[in-house]
Short mmCIF file of C-alpha atoms and ligand atoms in Angstrom, two decimals:
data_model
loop_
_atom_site.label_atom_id
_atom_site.label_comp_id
_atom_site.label_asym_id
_atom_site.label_seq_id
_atom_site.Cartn_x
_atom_site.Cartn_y
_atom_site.Cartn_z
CA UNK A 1 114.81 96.72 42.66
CA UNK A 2 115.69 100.10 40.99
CA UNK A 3 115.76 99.12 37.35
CA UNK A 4 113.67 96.59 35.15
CA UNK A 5 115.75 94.16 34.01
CA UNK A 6 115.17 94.76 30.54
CA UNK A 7 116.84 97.98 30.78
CA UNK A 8 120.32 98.72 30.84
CA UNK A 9 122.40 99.09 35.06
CA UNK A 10 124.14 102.44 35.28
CA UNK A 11 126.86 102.49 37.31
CA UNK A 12 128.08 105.83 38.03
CA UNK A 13 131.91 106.56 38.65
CA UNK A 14 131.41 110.04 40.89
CA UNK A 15 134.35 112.35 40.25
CA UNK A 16 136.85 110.40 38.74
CA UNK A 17 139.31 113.32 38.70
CA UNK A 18 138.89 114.32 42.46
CA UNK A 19 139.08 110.93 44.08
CA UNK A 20 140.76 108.41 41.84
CA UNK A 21 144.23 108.56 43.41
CA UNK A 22 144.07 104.99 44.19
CA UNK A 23 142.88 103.38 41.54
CA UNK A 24 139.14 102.83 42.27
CA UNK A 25 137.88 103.33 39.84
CA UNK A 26 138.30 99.56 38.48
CA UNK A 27 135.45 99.27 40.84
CA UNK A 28 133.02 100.79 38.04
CA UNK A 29 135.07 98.36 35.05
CA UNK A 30 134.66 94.86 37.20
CA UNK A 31 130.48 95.70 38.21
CA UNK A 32 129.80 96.70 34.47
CA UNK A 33 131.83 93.65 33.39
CA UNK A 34 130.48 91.35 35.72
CA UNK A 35 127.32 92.44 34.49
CA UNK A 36 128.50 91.64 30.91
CA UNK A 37 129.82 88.21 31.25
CA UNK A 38 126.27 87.51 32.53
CA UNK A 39 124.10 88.68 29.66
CA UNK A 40 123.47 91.90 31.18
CA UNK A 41 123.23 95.44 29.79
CA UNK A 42 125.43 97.31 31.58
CA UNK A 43 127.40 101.07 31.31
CA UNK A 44 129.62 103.02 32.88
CA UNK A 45 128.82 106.70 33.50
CA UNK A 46 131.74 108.84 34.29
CA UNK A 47 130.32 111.93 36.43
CA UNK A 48 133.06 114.95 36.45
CA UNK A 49 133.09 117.33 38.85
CA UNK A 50 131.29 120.60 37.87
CA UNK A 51 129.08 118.74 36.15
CA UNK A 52 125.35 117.62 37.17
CA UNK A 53 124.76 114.49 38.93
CA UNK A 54 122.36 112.50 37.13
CA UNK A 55 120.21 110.97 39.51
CA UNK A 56 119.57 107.94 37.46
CA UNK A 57 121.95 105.34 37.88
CA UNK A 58 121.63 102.13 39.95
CA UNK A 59 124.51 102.10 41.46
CA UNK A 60 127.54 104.88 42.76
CA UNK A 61 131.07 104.72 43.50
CA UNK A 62 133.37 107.22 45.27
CA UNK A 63 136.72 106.49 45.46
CA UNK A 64 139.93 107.45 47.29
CA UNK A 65 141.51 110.76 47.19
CA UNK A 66 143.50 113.61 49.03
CA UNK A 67 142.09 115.75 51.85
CA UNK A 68 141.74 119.15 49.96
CA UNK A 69 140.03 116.98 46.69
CA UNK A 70 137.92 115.13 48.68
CA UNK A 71 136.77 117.92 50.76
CA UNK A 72 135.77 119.78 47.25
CA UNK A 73 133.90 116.49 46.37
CA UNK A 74 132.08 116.66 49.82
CA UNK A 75 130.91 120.12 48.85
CA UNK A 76 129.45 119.28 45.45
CA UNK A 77 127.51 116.54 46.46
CA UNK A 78 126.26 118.75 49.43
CA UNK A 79 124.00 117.63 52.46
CA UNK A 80 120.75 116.80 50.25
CA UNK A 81 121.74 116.45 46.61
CA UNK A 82 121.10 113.60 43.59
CA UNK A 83 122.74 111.33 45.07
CA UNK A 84 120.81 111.74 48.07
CA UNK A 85 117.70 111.71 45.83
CA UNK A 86 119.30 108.74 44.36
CA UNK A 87 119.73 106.83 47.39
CA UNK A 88 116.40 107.58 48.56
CA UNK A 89 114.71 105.87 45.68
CA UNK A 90 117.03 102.25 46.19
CA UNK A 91 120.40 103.16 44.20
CA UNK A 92 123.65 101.51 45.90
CA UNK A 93 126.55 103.60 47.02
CA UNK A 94 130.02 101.74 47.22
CA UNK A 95 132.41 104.30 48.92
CA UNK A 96 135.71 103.90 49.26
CA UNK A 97 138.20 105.25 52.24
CA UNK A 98 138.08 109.29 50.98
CA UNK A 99 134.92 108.38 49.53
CA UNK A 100 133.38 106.76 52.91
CA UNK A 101 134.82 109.41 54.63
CA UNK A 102 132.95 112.34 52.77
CA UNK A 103 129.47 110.03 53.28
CA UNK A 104 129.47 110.43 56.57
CA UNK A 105 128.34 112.95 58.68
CA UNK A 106 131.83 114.55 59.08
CA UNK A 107 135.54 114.46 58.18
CA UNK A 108 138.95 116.05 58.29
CA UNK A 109 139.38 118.59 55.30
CA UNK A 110 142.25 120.19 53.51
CA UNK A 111 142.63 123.26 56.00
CA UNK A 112 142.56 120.91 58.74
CA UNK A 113 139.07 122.24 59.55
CA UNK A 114 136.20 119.86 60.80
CA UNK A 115 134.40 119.24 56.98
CA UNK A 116 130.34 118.55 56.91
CA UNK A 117 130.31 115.31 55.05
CA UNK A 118 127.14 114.08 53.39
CA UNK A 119 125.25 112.13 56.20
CA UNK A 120 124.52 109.34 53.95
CA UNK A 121 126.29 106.74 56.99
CA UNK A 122 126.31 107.48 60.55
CA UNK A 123 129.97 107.80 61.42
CA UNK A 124 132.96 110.41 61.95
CA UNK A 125 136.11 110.73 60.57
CA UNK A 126 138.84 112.71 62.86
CA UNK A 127 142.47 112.87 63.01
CA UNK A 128 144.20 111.55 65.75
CA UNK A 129 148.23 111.06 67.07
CA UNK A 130 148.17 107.84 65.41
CA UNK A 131 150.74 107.66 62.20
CA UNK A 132 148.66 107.22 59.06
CA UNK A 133 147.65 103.55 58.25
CA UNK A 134 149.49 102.36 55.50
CA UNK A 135 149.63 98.35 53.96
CA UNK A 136 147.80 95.36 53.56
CA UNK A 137 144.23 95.02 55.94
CA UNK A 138 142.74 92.05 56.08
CA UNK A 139 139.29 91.50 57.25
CA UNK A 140 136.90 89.01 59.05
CA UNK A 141 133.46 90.01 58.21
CA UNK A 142 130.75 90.16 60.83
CA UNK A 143 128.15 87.59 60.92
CA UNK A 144 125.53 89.25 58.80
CA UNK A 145 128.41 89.65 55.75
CA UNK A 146 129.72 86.19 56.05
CA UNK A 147 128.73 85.09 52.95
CA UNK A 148 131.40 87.50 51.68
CA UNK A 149 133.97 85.16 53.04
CA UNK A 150 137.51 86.98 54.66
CA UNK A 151 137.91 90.75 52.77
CA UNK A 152 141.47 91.65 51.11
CA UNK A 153 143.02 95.09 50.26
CA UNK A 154 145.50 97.70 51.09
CA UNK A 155 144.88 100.87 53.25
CA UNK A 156 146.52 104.04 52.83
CA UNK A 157 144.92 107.20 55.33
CA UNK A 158 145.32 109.40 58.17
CA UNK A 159 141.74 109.52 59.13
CA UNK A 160 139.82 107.06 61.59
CA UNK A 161 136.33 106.49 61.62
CA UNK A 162 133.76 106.12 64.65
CA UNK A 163 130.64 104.57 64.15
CA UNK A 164 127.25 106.32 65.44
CA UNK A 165 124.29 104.04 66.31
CA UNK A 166 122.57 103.65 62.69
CA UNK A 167 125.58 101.94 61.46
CA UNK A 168 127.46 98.76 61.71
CA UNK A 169 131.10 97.76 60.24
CA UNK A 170 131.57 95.11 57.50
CA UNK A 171 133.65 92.83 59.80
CA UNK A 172 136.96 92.58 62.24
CA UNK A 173 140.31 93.73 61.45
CA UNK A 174 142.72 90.30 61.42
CA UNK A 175 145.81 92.69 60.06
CA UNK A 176 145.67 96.70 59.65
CA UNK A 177 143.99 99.33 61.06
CA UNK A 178 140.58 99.87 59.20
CA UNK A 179 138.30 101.98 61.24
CA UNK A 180 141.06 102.26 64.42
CA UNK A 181 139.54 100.40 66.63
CA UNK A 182 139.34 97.01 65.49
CA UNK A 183 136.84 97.36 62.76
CA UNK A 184 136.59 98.08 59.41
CA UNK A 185 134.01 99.70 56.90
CA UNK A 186 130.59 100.90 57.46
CA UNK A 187 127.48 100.53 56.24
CA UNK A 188 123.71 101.14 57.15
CA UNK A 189 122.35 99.32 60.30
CA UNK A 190 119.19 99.36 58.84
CA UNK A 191 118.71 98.71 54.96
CA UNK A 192 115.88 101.35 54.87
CA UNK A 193 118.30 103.59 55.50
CA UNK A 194 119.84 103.55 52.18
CA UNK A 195 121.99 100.78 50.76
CA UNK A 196 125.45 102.48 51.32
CA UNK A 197 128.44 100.64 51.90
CA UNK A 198 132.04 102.16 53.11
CA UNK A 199 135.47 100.46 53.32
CA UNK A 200 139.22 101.72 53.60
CA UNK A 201 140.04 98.98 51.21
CA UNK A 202 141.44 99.67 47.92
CA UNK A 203 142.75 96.98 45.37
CA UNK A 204 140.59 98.08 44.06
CA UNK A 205 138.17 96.18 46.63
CA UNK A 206 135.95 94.70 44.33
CA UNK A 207 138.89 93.22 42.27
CA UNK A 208 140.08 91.11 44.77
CA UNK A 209 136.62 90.66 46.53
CA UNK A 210 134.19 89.51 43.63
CA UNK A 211 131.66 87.96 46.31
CA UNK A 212 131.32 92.26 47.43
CA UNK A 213 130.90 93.15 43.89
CA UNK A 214 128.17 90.55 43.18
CA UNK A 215 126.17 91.26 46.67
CA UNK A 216 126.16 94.96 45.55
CA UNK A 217 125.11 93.91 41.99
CA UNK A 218 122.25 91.36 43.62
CA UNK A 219 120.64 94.65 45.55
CA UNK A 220 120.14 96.22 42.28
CA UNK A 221 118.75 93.16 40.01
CA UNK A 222 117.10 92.09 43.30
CA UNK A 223 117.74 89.02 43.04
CA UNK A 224 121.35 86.16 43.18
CA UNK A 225 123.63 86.74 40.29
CA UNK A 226 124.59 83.34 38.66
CA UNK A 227 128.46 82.33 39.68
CA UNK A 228 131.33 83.45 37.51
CA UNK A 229 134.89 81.89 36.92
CA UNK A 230 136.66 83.61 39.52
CA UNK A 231 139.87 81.48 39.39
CA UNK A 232 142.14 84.05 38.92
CA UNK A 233 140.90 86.61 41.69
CA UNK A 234 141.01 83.46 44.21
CA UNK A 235 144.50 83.15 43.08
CA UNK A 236 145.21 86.94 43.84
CA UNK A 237 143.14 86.59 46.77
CA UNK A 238 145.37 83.36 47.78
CA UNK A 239 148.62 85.27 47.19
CA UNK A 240 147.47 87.88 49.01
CA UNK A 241 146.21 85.89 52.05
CA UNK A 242 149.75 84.20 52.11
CA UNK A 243 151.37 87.65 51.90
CA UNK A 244 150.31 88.68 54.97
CA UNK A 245 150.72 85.65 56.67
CA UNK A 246 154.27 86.16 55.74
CA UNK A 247 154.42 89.43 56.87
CA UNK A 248 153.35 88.88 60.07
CA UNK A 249 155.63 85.87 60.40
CA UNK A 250 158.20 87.97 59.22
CA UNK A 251 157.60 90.82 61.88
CA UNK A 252 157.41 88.17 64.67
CA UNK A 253 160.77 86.33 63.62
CA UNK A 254 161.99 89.94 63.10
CA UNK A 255 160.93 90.73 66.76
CA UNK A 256 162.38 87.87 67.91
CA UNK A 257 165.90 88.11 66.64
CA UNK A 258 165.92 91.69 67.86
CA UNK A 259 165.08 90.79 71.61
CA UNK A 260 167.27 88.08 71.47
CA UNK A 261 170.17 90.48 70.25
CA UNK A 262 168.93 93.11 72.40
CA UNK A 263 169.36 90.67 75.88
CA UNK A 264 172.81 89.83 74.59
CA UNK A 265 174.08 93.33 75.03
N1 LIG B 301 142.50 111.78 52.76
C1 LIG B 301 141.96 110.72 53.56
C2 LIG B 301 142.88 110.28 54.68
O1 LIG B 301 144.08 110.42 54.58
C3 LIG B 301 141.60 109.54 52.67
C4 LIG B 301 142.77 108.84 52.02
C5 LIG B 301 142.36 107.84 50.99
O2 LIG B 301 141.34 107.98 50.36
N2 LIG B 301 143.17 106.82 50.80
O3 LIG B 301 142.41 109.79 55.70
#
């Protein structure tokens, strides 16, 4: 546990300005106002770039951003910074697609040059011939996440990500392209490694996957977070679920009709 529960959780929004292209930052509103609804002090701490990193808060987001951004947020944080310091000591890193990219150990920058990323997770970003992996992914997640039930979220990158032996994905790609090669996210085999977690989902990801936000919020009280309401996000979450049913029900009718056209002639 990395604060007394007397004391206020910090969640720190890293670089709003340099990765908040997609909107992740809602990640930082729904912990601090999960928090809230339970009788918890809670506050968001907005970290611009340029600025110090406090080392301080309980728990870290990165979000989504653009190659040259992200690689400038790479290079601030550096290979052994305070957030490093921070991670060390217990604090929780949520990192999202740029954001998991830059935590690894390397990534595709601006220039196109191979970019040192922080080392935090083991995995590599590259580029490949692949087109850039855009739409809904859905997500089964692996045995020791199944308590987070199926994961929900759109994807939007160019970059794939290989996993290195000191880390595992979140779960199985059921529609999308996640990692690019059938799974999706990463975090720390081993917990004493640091309690870093990376998707490629945005929504943002803890919007329409409360059961994430409140297993990130249970490392840092240390302990189960009473159940909330969460009738509307399991309506979102339902809608989205039936969206990509659809879509892929759409695609196969689509298919279908075109092969059946296409024998004609
Ligand atoms: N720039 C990265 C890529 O295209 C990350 C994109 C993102 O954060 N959505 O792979």
């Amino acid at each position: 546990m990395s604060t007394p529960r007397d004391s206020v959780v910090r969640v720190g929004l890293l670089f709003p300005e340099l990765l908040g292209t997609y909107g992740d930052g809602g990640n930082a509103v729904i912990l601090v106002q999960r928090l809230r609804w339970r009788g918890l002090d809670a506050e968001l701490v907005e970290i611009a770039a340029g600025t110090t990193v406090p080392e301080t808060c309980d728990l870290y987001l990165l979000g989504g951003g653009e190659d040259a951004p992200q690689t400038e947020a790479a290079r601030e944080l550096g290979t052994d910074g305070p957030l490093h310091r921070a991670v060390a000591r217990g604090a929780v890193v949520l990192a999202v697609c740029a954001g998991m990219q830059i935590v690894g150990r390397s990534f595709p920058g601006g220039s196109g040059r191979t970019e040192t990323g922080l080392g935090l997770l083991d995995c590599v970003t590259v580029k490949t011939d692949e087109p850039r992996a855009v739409g809904e992914l859905l997500v089964t997640p692996d045995a020791a996440f199944a308590d987070l039930g199926r994961l929900t979220g759109f994807e939007n990158h160019g970059g794939r990500t290989r996993l290195g032996p000191g880390a595992r994905p979140l779960g199985r790609v059921v529609a999308g392209v996640g990692n690019g090669d059938g799974t999706e996210g990463v975090t720390t085999a081993d917990e004493a490694d640091g309690r870093v977690v990376g998707t490629y989902l945005h929504g943002p990801v803890l919007a329409r996957n409360p059961a994430l936000a409140d297993a990130l919020l249970a490392w840092v009280v240390g302990a189960p977070l009473d159940p909330l309401d969460d009738t509307d996000a399991d309506a979102l979450r339902a809608e989205r679920f039936r969206a990509v049913e659809q879509g892929n029900l759409d695609g196969v009718a689509h298919r279908t009709w075109r092969d059946r056209l296409l024998r004609r002639n």
